[in-house]
Short mmCIF file of C-alpha atoms and ligand atoms in Angstrom, two decimals:
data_model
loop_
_atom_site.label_atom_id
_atom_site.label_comp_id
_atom_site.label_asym_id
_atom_site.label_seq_id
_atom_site.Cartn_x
_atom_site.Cartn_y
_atom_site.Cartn_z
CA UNK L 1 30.83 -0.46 -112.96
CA UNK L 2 31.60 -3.71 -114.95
CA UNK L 3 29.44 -4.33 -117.95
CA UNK L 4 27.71 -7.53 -116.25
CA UNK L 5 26.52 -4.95 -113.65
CA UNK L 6 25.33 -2.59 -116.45
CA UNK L 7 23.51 -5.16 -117.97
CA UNK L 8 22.20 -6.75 -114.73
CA UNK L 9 20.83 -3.14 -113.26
CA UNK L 10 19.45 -2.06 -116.86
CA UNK L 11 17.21 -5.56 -116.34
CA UNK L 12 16.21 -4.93 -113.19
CA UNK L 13 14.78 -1.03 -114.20
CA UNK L 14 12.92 -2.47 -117.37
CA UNK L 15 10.99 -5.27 -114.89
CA UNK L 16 10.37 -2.35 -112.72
CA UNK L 17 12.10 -3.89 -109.34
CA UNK L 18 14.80 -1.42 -108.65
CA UNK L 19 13.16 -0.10 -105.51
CA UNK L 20 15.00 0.20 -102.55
CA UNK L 21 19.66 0.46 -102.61
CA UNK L 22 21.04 -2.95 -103.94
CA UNK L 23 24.51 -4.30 -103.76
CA UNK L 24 25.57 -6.03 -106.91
CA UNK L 25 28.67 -7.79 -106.87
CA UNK L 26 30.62 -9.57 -109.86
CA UNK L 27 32.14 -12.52 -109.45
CA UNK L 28 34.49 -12.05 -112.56
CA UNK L 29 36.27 -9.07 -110.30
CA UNK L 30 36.60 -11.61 -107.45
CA UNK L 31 38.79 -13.97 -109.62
CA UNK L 32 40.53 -11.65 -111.29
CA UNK L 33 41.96 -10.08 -107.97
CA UNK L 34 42.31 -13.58 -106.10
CA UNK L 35 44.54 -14.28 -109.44
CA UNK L 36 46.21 -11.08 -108.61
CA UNK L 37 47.08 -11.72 -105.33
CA UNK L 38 48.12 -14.82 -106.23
CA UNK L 39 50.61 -13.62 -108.78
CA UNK L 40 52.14 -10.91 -106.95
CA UNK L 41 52.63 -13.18 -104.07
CA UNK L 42 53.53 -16.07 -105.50
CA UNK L 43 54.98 -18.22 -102.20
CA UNK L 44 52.11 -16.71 -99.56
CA UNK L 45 49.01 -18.55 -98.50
CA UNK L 46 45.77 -16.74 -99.28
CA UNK L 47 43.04 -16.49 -96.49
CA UNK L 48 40.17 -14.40 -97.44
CA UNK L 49 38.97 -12.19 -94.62
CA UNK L 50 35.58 -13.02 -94.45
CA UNK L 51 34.26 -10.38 -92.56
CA UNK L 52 34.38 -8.59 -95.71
CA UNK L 53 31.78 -9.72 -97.34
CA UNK L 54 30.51 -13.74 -96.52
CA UNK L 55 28.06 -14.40 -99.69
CA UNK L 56 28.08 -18.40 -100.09
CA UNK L 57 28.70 -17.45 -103.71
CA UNK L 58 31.96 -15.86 -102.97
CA UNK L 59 33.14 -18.33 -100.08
CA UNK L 60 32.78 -20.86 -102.93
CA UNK L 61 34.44 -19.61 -105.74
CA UNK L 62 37.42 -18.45 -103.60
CA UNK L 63 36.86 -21.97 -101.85
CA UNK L 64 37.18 -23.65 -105.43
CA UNK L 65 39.91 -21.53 -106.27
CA UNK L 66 42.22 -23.04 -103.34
CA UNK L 67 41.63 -20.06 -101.38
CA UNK L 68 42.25 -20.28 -97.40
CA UNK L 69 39.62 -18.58 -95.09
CA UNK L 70 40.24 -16.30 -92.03
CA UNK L 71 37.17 -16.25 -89.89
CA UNK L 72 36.17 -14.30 -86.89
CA UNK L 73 33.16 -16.64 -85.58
CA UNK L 74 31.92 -20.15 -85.79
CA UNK L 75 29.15 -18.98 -87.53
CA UNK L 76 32.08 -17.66 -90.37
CA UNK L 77 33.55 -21.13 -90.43
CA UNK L 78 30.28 -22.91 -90.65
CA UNK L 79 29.78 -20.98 -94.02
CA UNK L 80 32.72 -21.82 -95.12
CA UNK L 81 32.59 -24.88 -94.68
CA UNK L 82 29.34 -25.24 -96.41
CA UNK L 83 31.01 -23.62 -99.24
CA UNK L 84 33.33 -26.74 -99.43
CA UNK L 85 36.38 -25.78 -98.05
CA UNK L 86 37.47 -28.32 -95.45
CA UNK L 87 38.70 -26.91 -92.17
CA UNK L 88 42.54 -27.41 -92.22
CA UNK L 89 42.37 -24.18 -94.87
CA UNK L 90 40.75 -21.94 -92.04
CA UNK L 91 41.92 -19.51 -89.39
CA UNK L 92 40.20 -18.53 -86.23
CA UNK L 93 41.85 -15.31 -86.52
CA UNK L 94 39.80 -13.56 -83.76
CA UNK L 95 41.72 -12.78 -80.94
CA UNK L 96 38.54 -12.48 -78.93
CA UNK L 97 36.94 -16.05 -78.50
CA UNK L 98 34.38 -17.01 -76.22
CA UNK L 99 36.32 -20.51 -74.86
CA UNK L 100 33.20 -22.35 -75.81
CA UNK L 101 33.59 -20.93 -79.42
CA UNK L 102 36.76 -22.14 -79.32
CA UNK L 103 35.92 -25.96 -78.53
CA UNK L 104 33.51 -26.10 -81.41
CA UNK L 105 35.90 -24.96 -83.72
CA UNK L 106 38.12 -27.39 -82.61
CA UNK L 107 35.75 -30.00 -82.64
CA UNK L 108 34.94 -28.60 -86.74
CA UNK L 109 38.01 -29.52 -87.44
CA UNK L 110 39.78 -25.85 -87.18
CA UNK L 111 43.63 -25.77 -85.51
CA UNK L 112 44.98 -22.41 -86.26
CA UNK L 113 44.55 -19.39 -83.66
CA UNK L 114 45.44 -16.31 -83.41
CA UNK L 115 45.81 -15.12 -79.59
CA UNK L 116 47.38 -11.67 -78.00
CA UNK L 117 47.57 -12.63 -74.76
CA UNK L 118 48.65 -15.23 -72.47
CA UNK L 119 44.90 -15.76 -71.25
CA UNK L 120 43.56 -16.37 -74.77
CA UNK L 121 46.57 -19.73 -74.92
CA UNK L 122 45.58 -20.58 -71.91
CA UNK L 123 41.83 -20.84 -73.29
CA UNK L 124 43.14 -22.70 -76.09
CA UNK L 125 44.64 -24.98 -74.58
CA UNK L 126 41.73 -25.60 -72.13
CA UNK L 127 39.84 -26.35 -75.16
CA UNK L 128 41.76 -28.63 -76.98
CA UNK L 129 41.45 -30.95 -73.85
CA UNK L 130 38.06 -30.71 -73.57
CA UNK L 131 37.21 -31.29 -77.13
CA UNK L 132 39.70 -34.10 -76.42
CA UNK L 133 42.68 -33.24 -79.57
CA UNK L 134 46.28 -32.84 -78.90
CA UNK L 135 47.34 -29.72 -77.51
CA UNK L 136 50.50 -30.38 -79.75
CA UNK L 137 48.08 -30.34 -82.73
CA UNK L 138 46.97 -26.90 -82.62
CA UNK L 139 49.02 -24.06 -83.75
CA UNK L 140 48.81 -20.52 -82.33
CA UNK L 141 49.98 -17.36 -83.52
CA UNK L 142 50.69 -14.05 -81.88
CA UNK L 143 49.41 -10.84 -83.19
CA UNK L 144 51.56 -7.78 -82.91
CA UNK L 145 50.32 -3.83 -82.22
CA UNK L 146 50.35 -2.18 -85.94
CA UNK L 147 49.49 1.76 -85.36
CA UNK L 148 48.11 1.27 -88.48
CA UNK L 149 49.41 4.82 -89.97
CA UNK L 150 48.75 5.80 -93.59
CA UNK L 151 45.44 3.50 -93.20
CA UNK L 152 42.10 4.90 -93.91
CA UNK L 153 40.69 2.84 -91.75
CA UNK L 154 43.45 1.30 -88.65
CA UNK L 155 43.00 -1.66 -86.48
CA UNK L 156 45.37 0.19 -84.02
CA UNK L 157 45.30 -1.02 -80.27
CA UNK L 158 42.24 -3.06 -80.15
CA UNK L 159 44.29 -5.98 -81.74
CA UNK L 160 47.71 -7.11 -80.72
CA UNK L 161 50.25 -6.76 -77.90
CA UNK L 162 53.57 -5.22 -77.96
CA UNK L 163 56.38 -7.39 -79.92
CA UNK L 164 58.41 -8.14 -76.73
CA UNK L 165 55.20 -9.59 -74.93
CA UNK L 166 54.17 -11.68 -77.38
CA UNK L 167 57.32 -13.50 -77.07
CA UNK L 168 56.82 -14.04 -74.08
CA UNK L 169 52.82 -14.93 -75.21
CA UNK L 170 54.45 -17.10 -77.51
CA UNK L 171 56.39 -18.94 -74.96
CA UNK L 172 53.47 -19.39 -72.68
CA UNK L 173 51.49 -21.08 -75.09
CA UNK L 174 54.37 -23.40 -76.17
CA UNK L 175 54.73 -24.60 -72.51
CA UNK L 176 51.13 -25.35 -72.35
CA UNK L 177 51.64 -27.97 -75.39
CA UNK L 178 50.58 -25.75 -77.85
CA UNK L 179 52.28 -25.86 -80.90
CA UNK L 180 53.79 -21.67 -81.58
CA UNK L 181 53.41 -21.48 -84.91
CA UNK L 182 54.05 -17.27 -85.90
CA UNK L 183 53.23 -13.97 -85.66
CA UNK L 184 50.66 -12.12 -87.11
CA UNK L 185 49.80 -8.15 -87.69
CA UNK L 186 47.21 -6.03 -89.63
CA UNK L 187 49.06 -2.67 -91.03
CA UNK L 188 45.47 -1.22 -90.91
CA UNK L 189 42.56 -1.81 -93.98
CA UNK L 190 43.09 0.45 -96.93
CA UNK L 191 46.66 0.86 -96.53
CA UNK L 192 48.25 3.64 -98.88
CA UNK L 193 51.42 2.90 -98.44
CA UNK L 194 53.15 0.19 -99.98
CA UNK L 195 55.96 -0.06 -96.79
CA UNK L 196 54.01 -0.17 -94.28
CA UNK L 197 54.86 -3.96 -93.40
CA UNK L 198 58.78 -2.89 -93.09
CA UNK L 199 58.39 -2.44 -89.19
CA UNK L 200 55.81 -4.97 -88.49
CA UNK L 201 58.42 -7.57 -90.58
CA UNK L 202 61.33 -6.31 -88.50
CA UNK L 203 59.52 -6.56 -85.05
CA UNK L 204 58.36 -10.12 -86.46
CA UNK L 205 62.18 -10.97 -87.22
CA UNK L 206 63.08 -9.72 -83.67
CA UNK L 207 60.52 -12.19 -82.20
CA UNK L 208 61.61 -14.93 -84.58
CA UNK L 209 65.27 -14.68 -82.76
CA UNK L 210 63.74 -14.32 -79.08
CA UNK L 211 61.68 -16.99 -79.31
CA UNK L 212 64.42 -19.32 -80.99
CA UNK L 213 67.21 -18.35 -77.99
CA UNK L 214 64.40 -19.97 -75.50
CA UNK L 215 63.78 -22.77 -78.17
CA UNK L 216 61.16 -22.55 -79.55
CA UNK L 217 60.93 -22.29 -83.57
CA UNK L 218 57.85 -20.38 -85.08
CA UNK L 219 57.83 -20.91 -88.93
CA UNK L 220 54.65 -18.60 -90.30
CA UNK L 221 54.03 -14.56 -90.41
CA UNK L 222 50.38 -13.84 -91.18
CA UNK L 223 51.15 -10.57 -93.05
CA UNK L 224 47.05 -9.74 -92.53
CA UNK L 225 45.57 -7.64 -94.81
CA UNK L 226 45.27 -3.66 -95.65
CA UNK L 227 45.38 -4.06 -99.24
CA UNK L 228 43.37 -1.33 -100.68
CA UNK L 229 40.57 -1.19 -103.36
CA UNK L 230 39.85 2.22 -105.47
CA UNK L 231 37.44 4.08 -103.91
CA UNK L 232 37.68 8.04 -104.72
CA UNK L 233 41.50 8.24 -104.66
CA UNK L 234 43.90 5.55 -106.86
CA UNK L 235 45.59 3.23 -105.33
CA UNK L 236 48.83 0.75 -105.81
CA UNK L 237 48.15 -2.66 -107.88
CA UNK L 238 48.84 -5.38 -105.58
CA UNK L 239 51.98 -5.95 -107.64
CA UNK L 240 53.57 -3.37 -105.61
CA UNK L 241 52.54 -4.29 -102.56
CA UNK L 242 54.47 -7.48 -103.13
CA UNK L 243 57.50 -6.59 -104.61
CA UNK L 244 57.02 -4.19 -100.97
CA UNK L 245 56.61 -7.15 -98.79
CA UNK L 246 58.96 -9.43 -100.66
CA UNK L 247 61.79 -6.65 -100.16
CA UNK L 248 60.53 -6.43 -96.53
CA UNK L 249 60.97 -10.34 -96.13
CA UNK L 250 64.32 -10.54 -97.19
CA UNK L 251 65.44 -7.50 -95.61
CA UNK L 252 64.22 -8.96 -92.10
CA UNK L 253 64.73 -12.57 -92.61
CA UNK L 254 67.53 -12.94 -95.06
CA UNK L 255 67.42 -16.18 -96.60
CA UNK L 256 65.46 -17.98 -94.38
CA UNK L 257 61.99 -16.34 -95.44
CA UNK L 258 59.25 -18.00 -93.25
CA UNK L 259 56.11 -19.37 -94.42
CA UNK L 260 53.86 -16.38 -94.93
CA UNK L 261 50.11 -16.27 -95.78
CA UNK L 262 47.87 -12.79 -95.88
CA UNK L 263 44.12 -12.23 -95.08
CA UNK L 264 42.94 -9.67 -97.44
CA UNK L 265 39.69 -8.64 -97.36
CA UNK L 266 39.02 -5.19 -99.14
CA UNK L 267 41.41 -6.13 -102.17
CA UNK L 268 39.63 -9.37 -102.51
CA UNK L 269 35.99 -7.84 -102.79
CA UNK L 270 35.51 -4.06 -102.80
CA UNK L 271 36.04 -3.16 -106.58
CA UNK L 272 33.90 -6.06 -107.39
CA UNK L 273 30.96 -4.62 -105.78
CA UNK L 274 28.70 -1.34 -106.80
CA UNK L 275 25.38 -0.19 -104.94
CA UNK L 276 22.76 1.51 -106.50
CA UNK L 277 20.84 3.90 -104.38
CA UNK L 278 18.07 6.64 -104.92
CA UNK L 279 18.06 10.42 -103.94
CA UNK L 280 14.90 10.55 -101.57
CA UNK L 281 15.09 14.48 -100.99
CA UNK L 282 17.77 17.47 -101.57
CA UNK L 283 17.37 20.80 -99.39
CA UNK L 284 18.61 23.51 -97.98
CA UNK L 285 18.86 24.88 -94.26
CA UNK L 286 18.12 28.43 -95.19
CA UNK L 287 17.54 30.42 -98.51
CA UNK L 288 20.62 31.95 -98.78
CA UNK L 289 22.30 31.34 -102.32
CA UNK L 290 25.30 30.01 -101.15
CA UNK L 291 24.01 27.30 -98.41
CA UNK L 292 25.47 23.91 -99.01
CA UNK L 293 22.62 22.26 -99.61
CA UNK L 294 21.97 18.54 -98.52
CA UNK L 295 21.44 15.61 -100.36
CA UNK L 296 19.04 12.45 -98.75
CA UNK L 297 20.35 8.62 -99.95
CA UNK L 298 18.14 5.85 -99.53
CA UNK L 299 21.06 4.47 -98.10
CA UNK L 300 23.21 5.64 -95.26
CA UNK L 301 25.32 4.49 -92.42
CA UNK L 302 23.08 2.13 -90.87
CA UNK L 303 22.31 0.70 -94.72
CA UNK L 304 25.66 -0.54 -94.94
CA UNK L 305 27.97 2.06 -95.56
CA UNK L 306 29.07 1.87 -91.65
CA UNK L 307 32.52 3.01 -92.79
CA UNK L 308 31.93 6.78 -93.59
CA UNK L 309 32.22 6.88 -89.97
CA UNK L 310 34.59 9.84 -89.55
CA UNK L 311 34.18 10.39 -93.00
CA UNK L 312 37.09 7.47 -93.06
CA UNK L 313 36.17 5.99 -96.53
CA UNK L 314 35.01 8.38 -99.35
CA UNK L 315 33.39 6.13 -101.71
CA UNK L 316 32.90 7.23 -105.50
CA UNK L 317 29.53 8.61 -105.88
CA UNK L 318 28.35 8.67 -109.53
CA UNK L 319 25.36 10.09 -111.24
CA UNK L 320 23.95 10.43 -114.84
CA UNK L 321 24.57 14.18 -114.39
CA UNK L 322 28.84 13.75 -113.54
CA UNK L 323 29.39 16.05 -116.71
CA UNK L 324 26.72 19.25 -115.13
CA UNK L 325 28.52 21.76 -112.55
CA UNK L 326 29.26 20.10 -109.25
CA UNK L 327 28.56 22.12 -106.27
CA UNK L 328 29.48 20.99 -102.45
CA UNK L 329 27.24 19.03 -100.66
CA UNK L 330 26.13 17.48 -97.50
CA UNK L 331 25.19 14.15 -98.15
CA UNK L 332 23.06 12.04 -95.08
CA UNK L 333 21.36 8.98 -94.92
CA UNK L 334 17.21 8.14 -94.87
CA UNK L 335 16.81 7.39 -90.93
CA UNK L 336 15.64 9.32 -88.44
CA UNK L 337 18.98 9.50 -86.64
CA UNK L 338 21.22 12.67 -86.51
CA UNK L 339 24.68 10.35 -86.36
CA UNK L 340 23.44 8.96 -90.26
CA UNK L 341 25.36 11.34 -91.89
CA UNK L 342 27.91 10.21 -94.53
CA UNK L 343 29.87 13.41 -95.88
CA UNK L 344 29.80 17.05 -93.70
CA UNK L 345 32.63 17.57 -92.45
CA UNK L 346 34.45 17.44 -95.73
CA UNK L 347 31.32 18.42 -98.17
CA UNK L 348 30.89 16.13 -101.43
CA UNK L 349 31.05 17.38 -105.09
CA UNK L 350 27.52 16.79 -106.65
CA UNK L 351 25.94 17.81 -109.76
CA UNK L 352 23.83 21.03 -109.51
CA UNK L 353 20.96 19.26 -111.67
CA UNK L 354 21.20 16.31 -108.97
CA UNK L 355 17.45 15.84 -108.30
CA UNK L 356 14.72 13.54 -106.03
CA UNK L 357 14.27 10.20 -107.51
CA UNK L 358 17.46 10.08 -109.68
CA UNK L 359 19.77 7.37 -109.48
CA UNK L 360 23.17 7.49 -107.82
CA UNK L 361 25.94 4.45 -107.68
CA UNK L 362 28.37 3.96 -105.08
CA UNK L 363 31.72 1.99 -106.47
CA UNK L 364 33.96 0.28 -104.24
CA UNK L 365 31.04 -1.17 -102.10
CA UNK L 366 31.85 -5.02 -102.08
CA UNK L 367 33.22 -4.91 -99.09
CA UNK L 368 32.05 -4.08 -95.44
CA UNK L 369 28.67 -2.76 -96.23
CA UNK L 370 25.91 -5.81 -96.66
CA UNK L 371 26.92 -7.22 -93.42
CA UNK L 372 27.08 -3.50 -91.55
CA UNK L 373 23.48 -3.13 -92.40
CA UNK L 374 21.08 -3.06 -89.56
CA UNK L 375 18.51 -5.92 -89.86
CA UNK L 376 15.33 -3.16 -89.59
CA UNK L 377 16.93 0.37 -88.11
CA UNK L 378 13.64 2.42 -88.56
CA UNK L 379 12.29 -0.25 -90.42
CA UNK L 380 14.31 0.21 -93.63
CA UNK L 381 15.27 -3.32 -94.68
CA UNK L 382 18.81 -4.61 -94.66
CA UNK L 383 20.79 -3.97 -97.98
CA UNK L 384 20.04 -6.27 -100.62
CA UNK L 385 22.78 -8.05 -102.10
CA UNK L 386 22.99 -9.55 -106.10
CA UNK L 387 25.84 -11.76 -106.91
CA UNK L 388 25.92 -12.15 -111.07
C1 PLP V 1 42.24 -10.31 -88.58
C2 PLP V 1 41.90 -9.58 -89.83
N1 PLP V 1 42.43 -10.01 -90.98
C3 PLP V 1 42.12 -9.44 -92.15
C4 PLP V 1 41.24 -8.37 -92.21
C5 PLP V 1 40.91 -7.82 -93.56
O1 PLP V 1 41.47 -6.58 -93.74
P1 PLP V 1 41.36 -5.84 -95.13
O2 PLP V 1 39.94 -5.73 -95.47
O3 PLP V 1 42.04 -4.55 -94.90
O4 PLP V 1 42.10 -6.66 -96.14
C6 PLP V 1 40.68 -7.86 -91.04
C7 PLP V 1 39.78 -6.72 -91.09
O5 PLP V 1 39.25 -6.24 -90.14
C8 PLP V 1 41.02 -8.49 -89.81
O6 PLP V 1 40.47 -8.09 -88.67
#
């Protein structure tokens, strides 16, 4: 928790409004890490995933900054661009695009794609003649299949076609006067391992060659994102994750590096963000002294922490009573839903004294948790977010 936060949460208890889990995120951690990234990769674009967490306050500080945006929706780009970026600095780096979607981001300005199949160019390219712009003015790129191992959280097979076919993707969409611009993959979000771009880089390289023996000359890999925040367990700086990447790049493409940009999201946001939630009831399921016994959040899957599904992300739970014995736990969520559930299967250390009404905070929580929150599930209001 960053002093700012401390001081901002310690305000909000004295006026008496801290009812009900809040996000509060500080913008100071934002800049600091967009620095960071900037630093350790030094020659790559920056586009900030927005998914990951879209507060106006964010888009325009990273917007100010000179950051690039990577959007899934027109909605996305529309609050981007009210956050003053203009729309040569954004993707449309959904590979799943309603074709009308598609023409309005054209006609917003927007003319970089991603695509994984030859039906998604063909949409494209639809759409650039209907919103009337030159096919030869909108770049494309292909994403690759990642099987996102050593991620807590892959993007495996959803996204992405196999390296061969998207040369031949690639192709397509250059002979329907688009312009094929790259190649794109996501190694999977909180990536633990620093290497993990080594055989997306080389099947990138491989595509580079293909594609430049049928003529065509791509010039950009989209690296994606996967760069972790600290949740429970450390993780690399982003330092390392570079000097990984930039060893990767010149391994694969000798000394003609391409233009590269990334799209983190996680490492952008998710240290900059803590939520502060309130036990609402700890039991047991029978009197025996050894049952686990369960602890009740006011916040829970469907309050934005959507990614403790399968128990993928542990976040750092913290209490005023960290230094009394810990004891396993089950901890759940308020609702009246079986599925809200946060830690069982692998039971969470909490402090024996841990009692109804006391505070808990959850670190790491800038990312991928306002926007998961349902708008009324049981009629528990969406999470409330702070940006100081
Ligand atoms: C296309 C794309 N780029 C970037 C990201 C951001 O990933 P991360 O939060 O791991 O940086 C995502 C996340 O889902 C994504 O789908």
């Amino acid at each position: 928790m960053t002093d700012r936060i401390r001081d901002y949460l310690r305000a909000r208890r004295d006026l008496g409004q801290d009812e009900g889990p809040v996000m509060v995120l500080d913008l100071d951690v934002v800049r600091d890490n967009f620095s960071a990234f900037a630093r350790a990769l030094p020659d790559t674009r920056v586009f900030y995933a927005v998914k990951a967490n879209p507060a106006p306050e964010v888009l325009s500080l990273l917007a100010e900054m000179g950051s690039c945006f990577d959007t899934a929706s027109v909605a996305e780009m529309q609050m981007v661009l009210a956050a003053g970026a203009t729309a040569d600095r954004i993707s449309y780096g959904n590979t799943i695009k309603k074709e009308r979607d598609i023409v309005r981001a054209l006609k917003l300005g927007v003319r970089l794609f991603a695509v994984d199949c030859q039906d998604e160019a063909d949409k494209i390219a639809r759409a650039a003649g209907e919103a009337g712009i030159d096919a030869a003015d909108v770049q494309v790129f292909c994403r690759i299949l990642c099987d996102g191992a050593g991620a807590d959280w892959p993007l495996s097979r959803k996204f992405g076609c196999e390296p061969e076919m998207a040369v031949n993707v690639l192709e397509h969409a250059h002979r329907q006067g688009l312009q094929a611009y790259g190649v794109s993959f996501h190694v999977g979000s909180q990536q633990a391992n620093t290497e993990a771009w080594d055989g997306a880089l080389a099947s990138a390289s491989m595509i580079f060659r293909e594609c430049a023996q049928r003529g065509i000359g791509l010039s950009m890999v989209n690296l994606g994102g996967g760069f972790p925040t600290k949740y429970l367990k450390q993780v690399p700086g982003v330092e390392t994750y570079g000097d990984a990447i930039f060893r990767a790049l010149t391994k694969h493409f000798g000394n003609q590096i391409p233009e590269t940009i990334i799209e983190p999201g996680r490492g952008l946001v998710g240290n900059a963000g803590m939520i502060e939630a309130e036990v609402v009831l700890v039991s047991k399921k029978s009197e025996a002294e050894d049952e686990v016994r369960w602890v009740y959040l006011d916040i829970g899957k469907f309050g934005g922490l959507a990614e403790t599904m399968d128990e993928s992300i542990r976040y750092a739970i913290r209490t005023d009573h960290d230094e009394d014995r810990m004891a396993p736990c089950v901890v759940a969520g308020p609702t009246c839903d079986s599925v809200d559930v946060l830690y069982e299967k692998n039971h969470y250390p909490l402090p024996v004294s841990l009692a109804i009404g006391d505070k808990v905070w959850i670190d790491g929580a800038g990312a991928y948790t306002t926007t998961y929150a349902a708008v009324a599930f049981n009629g528990f209001p969406p999470l409330e977010q702070i940006v100081i």
